[in-house]
mmCIF file of C-alpha atoms in Angstrom:
data_model
loop_
_atom_site.group_PDB
_atom_site.id
_atom_site.type_symbol
_atom_site.label_atom_id
_atom_site.label_comp_id
_atom_site.label_asym_id
_atom_site.label_seq_id
_atom_site.Cartn_x
_atom_site.Cartn_y
_atom_site.Cartn_z
ATOM 1 C CA UNK A 1 2.516 -77.264 62.146
ATOM 2 C CA UNK A 2 4.949 -79.660 60.537
ATOM 3 C CA UNK A 3 5.884 -82.725 62.554
ATOM 4 C CA UNK A 4 9.671 -82.399 62.653
ATOM 5 C CA UNK A 5 10.829 -86.024 62.790
ATOM 6 C CA UNK A 6 11.101 -87.512 59.304
ATOM 7 C CA UNK A 7 8.503 -90.172 58.612
ATOM 8 C CA UNK A 8 10.135 -92.897 56.544
ATOM 9 C CA UNK A 9 7.812 -95.806 57.308
ATOM 10 C CA UNK A 10 6.036 -96.566 53.999
ATOM 11 C CA UNK A 11 3.096 -98.159 55.796
ATOM 12 C CA UNK A 12 2.560 -95.104 58.000
ATOM 13 C CA UNK A 13 2.851 -92.826 54.968
ATOM 14 C CA UNK A 14 0.130 -94.867 53.249
ATOM 15 C CA UNK A 15 -2.067 -94.618 56.356
ATOM 16 C CA UNK A 16 -1.563 -90.840 56.359
ATOM 17 C CA UNK A 17 -2.575 -90.595 52.691
ATOM 18 C CA UNK A 18 -5.659 -92.778 53.277
ATOM 19 C CA UNK A 19 -6.563 -90.716 56.348
ATOM 20 C CA UNK A 20 -6.277 -87.509 54.338
ATOM 21 C CA UNK A 21 -8.423 -88.746 51.455
ATOM 22 C CA UNK A 22 -10.928 -90.350 53.832
ATOM 23 C CA UNK A 23 -11.482 -87.051 55.622
ATOM 24 C CA UNK A 24 -11.733 -84.856 52.545
ATOM 25 C CA UNK A 25 -15.233 -83.762 51.525
ATOM 26 C CA UNK A 26 -14.590 -84.648 47.903
ATOM 27 C CA UNK A 27 -11.826 -86.004 45.675
ATOM 28 C CA UNK A 28 -8.638 -83.983 46.020
ATOM 29 C CA UNK A 29 -6.526 -82.435 43.327
ATOM 30 C CA UNK A 30 -3.058 -83.979 43.275
ATOM 31 C CA UNK A 31 -1.472 -80.671 44.333
ATOM 32 C CA UNK A 32 -3.917 -80.322 47.268
ATOM 33 C CA UNK A 33 -3.201 -83.865 48.454
ATOM 34 C CA UNK A 34 0.547 -83.243 48.242
ATOM 35 C CA UNK A 35 0.250 -79.884 50.019
ATOM 36 C CA UNK A 36 -1.904 -81.199 52.861
ATOM 37 C CA UNK A 37 0.349 -84.171 53.577
ATOM 38 C CA UNK A 38 3.707 -82.497 52.976
ATOM 39 C CA UNK A 39 2.850 -79.335 54.934
ATOM 40 C CA UNK A 40 1.876 -81.376 57.987
ATOM 41 C CA UNK A 41 4.372 -84.240 57.870
ATOM 42 C CA UNK A 42 8.097 -84.424 57.284
ATOM 43 C CA UNK A 43 7.980 -86.969 54.459
ATOM 44 C CA UNK A 44 10.459 -87.304 51.634
ATOM 45 C CA UNK A 45 8.637 -86.525 48.376
ATOM 46 C CA UNK A 46 9.884 -89.738 46.739
ATOM 47 C CA UNK A 47 8.581 -91.787 49.675
ATOM 48 C CA UNK A 48 5.239 -90.009 49.326
ATOM 49 C CA UNK A 49 5.123 -90.828 45.590
ATOM 50 C CA UNK A 50 5.943 -94.498 46.215
ATOM 51 C CA UNK A 51 3.263 -94.780 48.903
ATOM 52 C CA UNK A 52 0.646 -93.069 46.717
ATOM 53 C CA UNK A 53 1.559 -95.288 43.762
ATOM 54 C CA UNK A 54 1.248 -98.394 45.916
ATOM 55 C CA UNK A 55 -2.184 -97.309 47.169
ATOM 56 C CA UNK A 56 -3.313 -96.758 43.587
ATOM 57 C CA UNK A 57 -1.953 -100.118 42.409
ATOM 58 C CA UNK A 58 -3.643 -101.984 45.281
ATOM 59 C CA UNK A 59 -6.972 -100.256 44.577
ATOM 60 C CA UNK A 60 -7.092 -98.364 47.883
ATOM 61 C CA UNK A 61 -6.951 -95.043 46.025
ATOM 62 C CA UNK A 62 -8.319 -94.174 42.603
ATOM 63 C CA UNK A 63 -6.859 -91.469 40.420
ATOM 64 C CA UNK A 64 -8.465 -89.956 37.336
ATOM 65 C CA UNK A 65 -8.228 -86.921 35.121
ATOM 66 C CA UNK A 66 -10.790 -84.142 35.388
ATOM 67 C CA UNK A 67 -10.252 -82.077 32.313
ATOM 68 C CA UNK A 68 -6.847 -81.961 30.688
ATOM 69 C CA UNK A 69 -4.688 -80.963 33.659
ATOM 70 C CA UNK A 70 -6.561 -81.842 36.838
ATOM 71 C CA UNK A 71 -5.450 -85.183 38.286
ATOM 72 C CA UNK A 72 -7.843 -86.096 41.070
ATOM 73 C CA UNK A 73 -7.450 -88.634 43.881
ATOM 74 C CA UNK A 74 -10.201 -90.290 45.863
ATOM 75 C CA UNK A 75 -10.301 -93.145 48.310
ATOM 76 C CA UNK A 76 -12.041 -96.358 47.187
ATOM 77 C CA UNK A 77 -14.391 -98.374 49.373
ATOM 78 C CA UNK A 78 -11.522 -100.753 50.111
ATOM 79 C CA UNK A 79 -9.267 -97.823 50.988
ATOM 80 C CA UNK A 80 -11.932 -96.172 53.123
ATOM 81 C CA UNK A 81 -12.356 -99.311 55.232
ATOM 82 C CA UNK A 82 -8.595 -99.677 55.651
ATOM 83 C CA UNK A 83 -8.207 -95.968 56.393
ATOM 84 C CA UNK A 84 -10.847 -96.024 59.113
ATOM 85 C CA UNK A 85 -9.384 -99.164 60.678
ATOM 86 C CA UNK A 86 -5.805 -97.885 60.711
ATOM 87 C CA UNK A 87 -6.494 -94.211 61.527
ATOM 88 C CA UNK A 88 -5.706 -94.845 65.183
ATOM 89 C CA UNK A 89 -2.161 -95.832 64.172
ATOM 90 C CA UNK A 90 -1.523 -92.253 63.045
ATOM 91 C CA UNK A 91 -0.433 -90.113 65.988
ATOM 92 C CA UNK A 92 -2.859 -87.378 66.983
ATOM 93 C CA UNK A 93 -0.179 -84.720 66.448
ATOM 94 C CA UNK A 94 -0.232 -85.690 62.761
ATOM 95 C CA UNK A 95 -4.005 -86.268 62.405
ATOM 96 C CA UNK A 96 -5.146 -82.944 63.868
ATOM 97 C CA UNK A 97 -3.073 -80.651 61.605
ATOM 98 C CA UNK A 98 -4.179 -82.664 58.571
ATOM 99 C CA UNK A 99 -7.836 -82.283 59.574
ATOM 100 C CA UNK A 100 -7.323 -78.544 60.056
ATOM 101 C CA UNK A 101 -5.682 -78.245 56.635
ATOM 102 C CA UNK A 102 -8.604 -80.070 55.023
ATOM 103 C CA UNK A 103 -11.033 -77.769 56.810
ATOM 104 C CA UNK A 104 -9.190 -74.689 55.545
ATOM 105 C CA UNK A 105 -9.096 -76.081 52.013
ATOM 106 C CA UNK A 106 -12.869 -76.386 51.891
ATOM 107 C CA UNK A 107 -13.858 -73.335 53.921
ATOM 108 C CA UNK A 108 -14.119 -71.049 50.891
ATOM 109 C CA UNK A 109 -16.059 -73.668 48.942
ATOM 110 C CA UNK A 110 -18.445 -74.134 51.862
ATOM 111 C CA UNK A 111 -18.980 -70.383 52.079
ATOM 112 C CA UNK A 112 -19.805 -70.200 48.371
ATOM 113 C CA UNK A 113 -22.382 -72.959 48.764
ATOM 114 C CA UNK A 114 -23.694 -71.725 52.122
ATOM 115 C CA UNK A 115 -25.515 -68.786 50.559
ATOM 116 C CA UNK A 116 -27.900 -69.394 47.701
ATOM 117 C CA UNK A 117 -30.322 -66.949 46.144
ATOM 118 C CA UNK A 118 -32.166 -66.567 42.937
ATOM 119 C CA UNK A 119 -34.883 -64.836 40.991
ATOM 120 C CA UNK A 120 -38.087 -66.768 40.330
ATOM 121 C CA UNK A 121 -40.934 -65.839 37.999
ATOM 122 C CA UNK A 122 -44.301 -65.521 39.724
ATOM 123 C CA UNK A 123 -46.550 -64.463 36.859
ATOM 124 C CA UNK A 124 -45.928 -62.855 33.539
ATOM 125 C CA UNK A 125 -43.812 -59.785 34.229
ATOM 126 C CA UNK A 126 -43.767 -60.391 38.009
ATOM 127 C CA UNK A 127 -40.928 -61.868 40.012
ATOM 128 C CA UNK A 128 -39.889 -62.994 43.442
ATOM 129 C CA UNK A 129 -36.613 -63.730 45.149
ATOM 130 C CA UNK A 130 -35.661 -66.872 47.043
ATOM 131 C CA UNK A 131 -32.900 -67.114 49.632
ATOM 132 C CA UNK A 132 -31.357 -70.107 51.416
ATOM 133 C CA UNK A 133 -28.597 -70.511 54.008
ATOM 134 C CA UNK A 134 -26.794 -73.773 54.720
ATOM 135 C CA UNK A 135 -24.499 -74.776 57.577
ATOM 136 C CA UNK A 136 -21.180 -76.627 57.238
ATOM 137 C CA UNK A 137 -22.993 -79.971 57.086
ATOM 138 C CA UNK A 138 -24.992 -78.689 54.090
ATOM 139 C CA UNK A 139 -28.180 -78.620 56.148
ATOM 140 C CA UNK A 140 -30.555 -75.863 55.123
ATOM 141 C CA UNK A 141 -30.953 -73.566 58.135
ATOM 142 C CA UNK A 142 -33.089 -70.870 56.501
ATOM 143 C CA UNK A 143 -35.264 -70.579 53.416
ATOM 144 C CA UNK A 144 -37.058 -67.368 52.537
ATOM 145 C CA UNK A 145 -39.222 -66.429 49.547
ATOM 146 C CA UNK A 146 -40.305 -62.856 48.862
ATOM 147 C CA UNK A 147 -42.549 -61.368 46.229
ATOM 148 C CA UNK A 148 -40.740 -58.399 44.679
ATOM 149 C CA UNK A 149 -42.890 -57.413 41.735
ATOM 150 C CA UNK A 150 -40.272 -56.305 39.238
ATOM 151 C CA UNK A 151 -37.219 -58.203 38.080
ATOM 152 C CA UNK A 152 -35.009 -55.211 38.957
ATOM 153 C CA UNK A 153 -36.231 -55.292 42.560
ATOM 154 C CA UNK A 154 -35.642 -59.063 42.713
ATOM 155 C CA UNK A 155 -32.075 -58.563 41.427
ATOM 156 C CA UNK A 156 -31.485 -55.815 43.992
ATOM 157 C CA UNK A 157 -32.693 -58.090 46.827
ATOM 158 C CA UNK A 158 -30.568 -61.001 45.629
ATOM 159 C CA UNK A 159 -27.442 -58.814 45.545
ATOM 160 C CA UNK A 160 -28.252 -57.377 48.972
ATOM 161 C CA UNK A 161 -28.782 -60.837 50.470
ATOM 162 C CA UNK A 162 -25.513 -62.181 49.060
ATOM 163 C CA UNK A 163 -23.610 -59.270 50.624
ATOM 164 C CA UNK A 164 -25.521 -59.163 53.932
ATOM 165 C CA UNK A 165 -26.779 -62.701 54.533
ATOM 166 C CA UNK A 166 -25.472 -62.944 58.099
ATOM 167 C CA UNK A 167 -27.154 -59.685 59.125
ATOM 168 C CA UNK A 168 -30.435 -60.721 57.493
ATOM 169 C CA UNK A 169 -30.318 -64.092 59.247
ATOM 170 C CA UNK A 170 -29.515 -62.461 62.595
ATOM 171 C CA UNK A 171 -32.392 -59.979 62.275
ATOM 172 C CA UNK A 172 -34.848 -62.735 61.420
ATOM 173 C CA UNK A 173 -33.716 -64.777 64.423
ATOM 174 C CA UNK A 174 -33.955 -61.717 66.656
ATOM 175 C CA UNK A 175 -37.459 -60.955 65.373
ATOM 176 C CA UNK A 176 -38.609 -64.433 66.399
ATOM 177 C CA UNK A 177 -36.723 -64.344 69.710
ATOM 178 C CA UNK A 178 -37.926 -60.869 70.751
ATOM 179 C CA UNK A 179 -40.807 -61.561 73.132
ATOM 180 C CA UNK A 180 -41.424 -57.849 73.726
ATOM 181 C CA UNK A 181 -41.095 -56.834 70.085
ATOM 182 C CA UNK A 182 -43.737 -55.172 67.987
ATOM 183 C CA UNK A 183 -44.246 -58.389 66.042
ATOM 184 C CA UNK A 184 -45.487 -60.237 69.124
ATOM 185 C CA UNK A 185 -49.221 -60.680 68.566
ATOM 186 C CA UNK A 186 -49.731 -63.914 70.483
ATOM 187 C CA UNK A 187 -53.298 -64.525 71.498
ATOM 188 C CA UNK A 188 -53.706 -65.778 75.023
#
């Protein structure tokens, strides 16, 4: 939700930009940086541009081109230290919406990287399939390798896992948690 009062303090605008870049998972596209800040703060676009230019000139923020049309912005070590120190000067009603916007920006990317699967050769003409799940912190929470025999079967399993990874994960957890299940062969 946009903070309604116009923010015209150049120092605060710079703190907001540093806070945004400091909390992003990776360098931000110019348009994403503008959208995150402008959608959550009532800042004049020219004031935003001046603040961003000043941060770049003072080596708090680095900009570079990725490809022909993708201007990227990242916080430098100097900017990161300043951003962390001055983050408390940004009101919580500005910080929280910015953090939520950053989270939403990366949610699709995290989902794409959360599920990984692939076909692996076992022997000549024989294949297996490998599956991995990662949480939001990029920690591997499950790794599974299966022998499938044929490449077609491996491809089928990979496609199935990509579509149904949450159900597969849930069933595996339930199989280990089910103390009365058929798979319980504990020796006492």
